[in-house]
Amino acid sequence: MAREVAKKAAAQSAKRREEKLTRERVIAEARRLLDERGPDALSMRGLAGQLGVSPMALYNHVRNKRDLIDGIAQSVVRELPVPAESGDWRERLKATFRALRSVCLANPRAIPLVQGADVLDLNLFRAMEASLSALRDAGLGARESLTAHFLLTNFTLGQVSYQIAGPFRGLDPAEAARRGMLPPDQFPLILEAVSDAEWDFDAAFEFGLEIIIEGLARGAA
Amino acid sequence: MAREVAKKAAAQSAKRREEKLTRERVIAEARRLLDERGPDALSMRGLAGQLGVSPMALYNHVRNKRDLIDGIAQSVVRELPVPAESGDWRERLKATFRALRSVCLANPRAIPLVQGADVLDLNLFRAMEASLSALRDAGLGARESLTAHFLLTNFTLGQVSYQIAGPFRGLDPAEAARRGMLPPDQFPLILEAVSDAEWDFDAAFEFGLEIIIEGLARGAA
DNA sequence: ACCTGAACACCGTTCAAGT
DNA sequence: ACCTGAACACCGTTCAAGT
């Protein structure tokens, strides 16, 4: 029958369409597309193509592109482990922010897109509660703890963005030195630092974490 | 003559065209457009319209949109004051990063666009040299100073982004509380912090700066 | 050298129509 | 309820042509 022929043709041209289209499937495919082919490949049309469906079909499961990206953000955040509850406050703090960093680094292409996404996920608040709890144990007050939490969050996310963008992206002293922009008498310290070879992001993160925690311990005392 | 009539008509429909089109004028107008009407208004076509010129005329002064944005970034960075050279290392550090913060906050709409722009401007390296110099005076080594400089940069830019995006944009514990996502027995500290009213960004910045500097002084000793 | 208009290859989204 | 095709109002950029 003509019907069945048409069905077969549709199934062929739309390989990925065995399963029903759902919000979860749309978002999962969006993540895969973003991860494998980058942000430019993540268009509503391209995504629909990957799913073997018309672009407008997506709008039954996602309000608009903004909502799609919020969905990606949420699905990334769900990979945050629930933080440990026991141990020294310093170690609990470190564990919480190391975990945040790991999840971000595991999803490098999602991070720039997800900046400023709206994601109210329980996992994030669990991490926040754990962080506040550790800070209170360090002797900080309610207000100070909140400020310190955002200090640590800013530091962690900033460092992650920096690492993802590539070392010195857009502000490379070595490049400036190569172009002769930096006369040695005016910029001795930059030139010394630049010659100091490669950059260890893990070490820089641990160093920053240590400094901040040390400052908090000190400030609370 | 028909020529002169045509000229007049062109001059009328293109009010802003008295002056010659230059890279500087293109970038200045782009900044104005971005500042007053936001990132969506900053299209090559819209910008050309503002300048009373065909879209393609811009490409004589700017390689492409990426280059236009790099130009905006550069023109913002040029507003960074040259850092002071004397004084206590703590005060010099604070002054440097307060200045960076001020320039960013004065150009809120440019900041998100400018993330990841390529801008090798002398002003930025002057600030970096000043920062490294202060850190060396604090007793840090070459490598540590560089790491600490990026810690402070990350912190400052992170805090600025956060402030520009709006308080708790995308991660609002108060909103989550309103939606009943946060049972009081599991999230006592978040709920306490949230009830603590409004957020003071200036104070949070100064607090963070203090903590980091304290940590650096302590770590060096 | 600098500018133009037309065209190309895309976007996100609305709408009316189909099942 | 879910999906479709056609259309709308945009993009950035290339190209060939004008002065």
Tab-separated table of C-alpha atoms in Angstrom, chain B residues 14-200:
chain	number	residue	atom	x	y	z
B	14	ALA	CA	22.227	59.970	5.684
B	15	LYS	CA	22.359	62.552	8.404
B	16	ARG	CA	25.426	61.245	10.081
B	17	ARG	CA	27.605	61.341	7.083
B	18	GLU	CA	29.209	64.727	7.253
B	19	GLU	CA	32.446	63.192	8.468
B	20	LYS	CA	34.437	60.605	6.604
B	21	LEU	CA	33.965	56.992	7.533
B	22	THR	CA	36.928	55.669	9.496
B	23	ARG	CA	37.603	52.648	11.674
B	24	GLU	CA	37.434	54.889	14.724
B	25	ARG	CA	34.060	56.277	13.747
B	26	VAL	CA	32.693	52.832	12.975
B	27	ILE	CA	33.816	51.474	16.330
B	28	ALA	CA	32.658	54.522	18.276
B	29	GLU	CA	29.206	54.297	16.725
B	30	ALA	CA	29.143	50.557	17.419
B	31	ARG	CA	29.866	51.228	21.083
B	32	ARG	CA	27.144	53.856	21.251
B	33	LEU	CA	24.646	51.552	19.578
B	34	LEU	CA	25.552	48.666	21.878
B	35	ASP	CA	25.387	50.836	24.954
B	36	GLU	CA	22.065	52.453	24.139
B	37	ARG	CA	20.160	49.666	22.429
B	38	GLY	CA	21.820	46.439	23.435
B	39	PRO	CA	23.596	43.593	21.684
B	40	ASP	CA	20.742	42.667	19.364
B	41	ALA	CA	20.815	46.156	17.863
B	42	LEU	CA	24.474	45.755	17.038
B	43	SER	CA	24.196	44.158	13.604
B	44	MET	CA	26.345	45.110	10.648
B	45	ARG	CA	23.205	46.237	8.894
B	46	GLY	CA	21.895	48.277	11.793
B	47	LEU	CA	25.255	49.881	12.380
B	48	ALA	CA	25.553	50.793	8.704
B	49	GLY	CA	22.095	52.339	8.907
B	50	GLN	CA	23.127	54.479	11.872
B	51	LEU	CA	26.113	55.688	9.941
B	52	GLY	CA	24.035	56.388	6.849
B	53	VAL	CA	26.000	53.972	4.769
B	54	SER	CA	25.556	50.650	3.008
B	55	PRO	CA	26.340	47.572	5.128
B	56	MET	CA	29.225	46.672	2.898
B	57	ALA	CA	30.940	50.008	3.435
B	58	LEU	CA	31.834	48.840	6.931
B	59	TYR	CA	33.992	46.083	5.550
B	60	ASN	CA	36.439	48.687	4.304
B	61	HIS	CA	37.249	49.546	7.908
B	62	VAL	CA	36.648	46.345	9.776
B	63	ARG	CA	37.556	42.848	8.696
B	64	ASN	CA	34.343	41.293	9.957
B	65	LYS	CA	32.053	41.374	12.971
B	66	ARG	CA	34.585	39.603	15.179
B	67	ASP	CA	37.071	42.355	14.345
B	68	LEU	CA	34.457	45.011	15.096
B	69	ILE	CA	33.933	43.524	18.550
B	70	ASP	CA	37.671	43.297	19.144
B	71	GLY	CA	37.752	46.996	18.291
B	72	ILE	CA	35.072	47.748	20.856
B	73	ALA	CA	37.001	45.746	23.445
B	74	GLN	CA	40.151	47.666	22.697
B	75	SER	CA	38.429	51.027	22.938
B	76	VAL	CA	36.998	50.067	26.340
B	77	VAL	CA	40.345	48.851	27.629
B	78	ARG	CA	41.962	52.121	26.642
B	79	GLU	CA	39.915	53.748	29.396
B	80	LEU	CA	41.823	51.808	32.030
B	81	PRO	CA	43.870	54.329	34.005
B	82	VAL	CA	47.608	53.824	34.252
B	83	PRO	CA	48.138	52.330	37.708
B	84	ALA	CA	49.935	54.235	40.458
B	85	GLU	CA	53.504	53.153	41.134
B	86	SER	CA	53.999	54.006	44.759
B	87	GLY	CA	52.463	52.946	48.029
B	88	ASP	CA	51.868	49.831	50.037
B	89	TRP	CA	51.600	46.675	47.918
B	90	ARG	CA	48.119	45.989	49.273
B	91	GLU	CA	46.886	49.413	48.294
B	92	ARG	CA	48.465	49.202	44.863
B	93	LEU	CA	46.810	45.844	44.257
B	94	LYS	CA	43.453	47.149	45.400
B	95	ALA	CA	43.728	50.259	43.253
B	96	THR	CA	44.587	48.211	40.169
B	97	PHE	CA	41.655	45.859	40.470
B	98	ARG	CA	39.219	48.531	41.573
B	99	ALA	CA	40.114	50.396	38.395
B	100	LEU	CA	39.543	47.309	36.278
B	101	ARG	CA	36.191	46.808	37.938
B	102	SER	CA	35.172	50.435	37.429
B	103	VAL	CA	35.871	50.399	33.718
B	104	CYS	CA	33.871	47.202	33.326
B	105	LEU	CA	30.917	48.500	35.323
B	106	ALA	CA	30.917	51.701	33.278
B	107	ASN	CA	30.405	49.590	30.137
B	108	PRO	CA	27.998	46.905	31.231
B	109	ARG	CA	26.663	45.973	27.821
B	110	ALA	CA	30.111	45.705	26.309
B	111	ILE	CA	31.396	43.231	28.885
B	112	PRO	CA	29.524	40.073	27.876
B	113	LEU	CA	30.345	40.724	24.217
B	114	VAL	CA	33.945	41.384	24.965
B	115	GLN	CA	34.516	38.103	26.821
B	116	GLY	CA	36.990	36.244	24.719
B	117	ALA	CA	37.764	39.143	22.428
B	118	ASP	CA	41.323	39.459	21.253
B	119	VAL	CA	42.729	42.641	22.689
B	120	LEU	CA	46.422	43.133	23.134
B	121	ASP	CA	46.440	46.616	24.553
B	122	LEU	CA	49.313	48.236	26.354
B	123	ASN	CA	46.983	49.475	29.080
B	124	LEU	CA	46.169	45.933	30.055
B	125	PHE	CA	49.805	44.969	30.259
B	126	ARG	CA	50.569	48.042	32.313
B	127	ALA	CA	47.952	46.918	34.804
B	128	MET	CA	49.406	43.418	34.735
B	129	GLU	CA	52.933	44.659	35.333
B	130	ALA	CA	51.711	46.795	38.234
B	131	SER	CA	49.877	43.841	39.707
B	132	LEU	CA	52.895	41.562	39.372
B	133	SER	CA	55.095	44.218	40.901
B	134	ALA	CA	52.841	44.541	43.930
B	135	LEU	CA	52.719	40.783	44.322
B	136	ARG	CA	56.484	40.501	44.192
B	137	ASP	CA	56.656	43.149	46.894
B	138	ALA	CA	54.326	40.969	48.914
B	139	GLY	CA	56.983	38.309	48.845
B	140	LEU	CA	55.622	35.977	46.149
B	141	GLY	CA	57.843	34.303	43.573
B	142	ALA	CA	57.567	34.822	39.817
B	143	ARG	CA	55.298	31.884	39.201
B	144	GLU	CA	53.152	32.492	42.257
B	145	SER	CA	52.732	36.129	41.307
B	146	LEU	CA	51.405	35.217	37.892
B	147	THR	CA	48.992	32.730	39.397
B	148	ALA	CA	47.869	35.247	41.992
B	149	HIS	CA	47.397	37.875	39.298
B	150	PHE	CA	45.026	35.593	37.459
B	151	LEU	CA	43.267	34.729	40.670
B	152	LEU	CA	42.560	38.415	41.224
B	153	THR	CA	41.607	38.938	37.584
B	154	ASN	CA	39.242	35.988	37.620
B	155	PHE	CA	37.687	37.166	40.814
B	156	THR	CA	37.207	40.721	39.591
B	157	LEU	CA	35.807	39.826	36.184
B	158	GLY	CA	33.636	37.102	37.649
B	159	GLN	CA	32.156	39.464	40.172
B	160	VAL	CA	31.571	42.078	37.493
B	161	SER	CA	29.830	39.606	35.179
B	162	TYR	CA	27.694	38.528	38.037
B	163	GLN	CA	26.705	42.077	38.892
B	164	ILE	CA	25.971	42.957	35.275
B	165	ALA	CA	23.826	39.880	34.704
B	166	GLY	CA	21.749	40.937	37.706
B	167	PRO	CA	21.731	39.585	41.227
B	168	PHE	CA	21.378	35.828	41.250
B	169	ARG	CA	20.575	35.760	37.568
B	170	GLY	CA	19.855	32.158	36.763
B	171	LEU	CA	20.517	30.876	40.247
B	172	ASP	CA	18.232	32.693	42.595
B	173	PRO	CA	17.814	30.943	45.943
B	174	ALA	CA	14.968	33.330	46.779
B	175	GLU	CA	13.123	32.265	43.651
B	176	ALA	CA	13.758	28.623	44.445
B	177	ALA	CA	12.481	29.187	47.979
B	178	ARG	CA	9.350	30.843	46.618
B	179	ARG	CA	8.700	27.798	44.486
B	180	GLY	CA	9.034	25.561	47.508
B	181	MET	CA	12.057	23.744	46.150
B	182	LEU	CA	13.982	24.197	49.377
B	183	PRO	CA	12.597	22.311	52.389
B	184	PRO	CA	13.742	24.180	55.528
B	185	ASP	CA	15.176	21.098	57.151
B	186	GLN	CA	17.499	20.457	54.227
B	187	PHE	CA	18.432	24.024	53.338
B	188	PRO	CA	18.473	26.031	56.570
B	189	LEU	CA	21.540	28.105	55.706
B	190	ILE	CA	20.377	29.135	52.242
B	191	LEU	CA	17.022	30.168	53.618
B	192	GLU	CA	18.648	32.161	56.385
B	193	ALA	CA	20.969	33.891	53.950
B	194	VAL	CA	18.165	34.666	51.530
B	195	SER	CA	16.015	36.310	54.165
B	196	ASP	CA	18.953	38.562	54.865
B	197	ALA	CA	17.736	41.097	52.339
B	198	GLU	CA	19.584	42.989	49.691
B	199	TRP	CA	22.954	42.412	48.202
B	200	ASP	CA	25.744	44.965	48.239
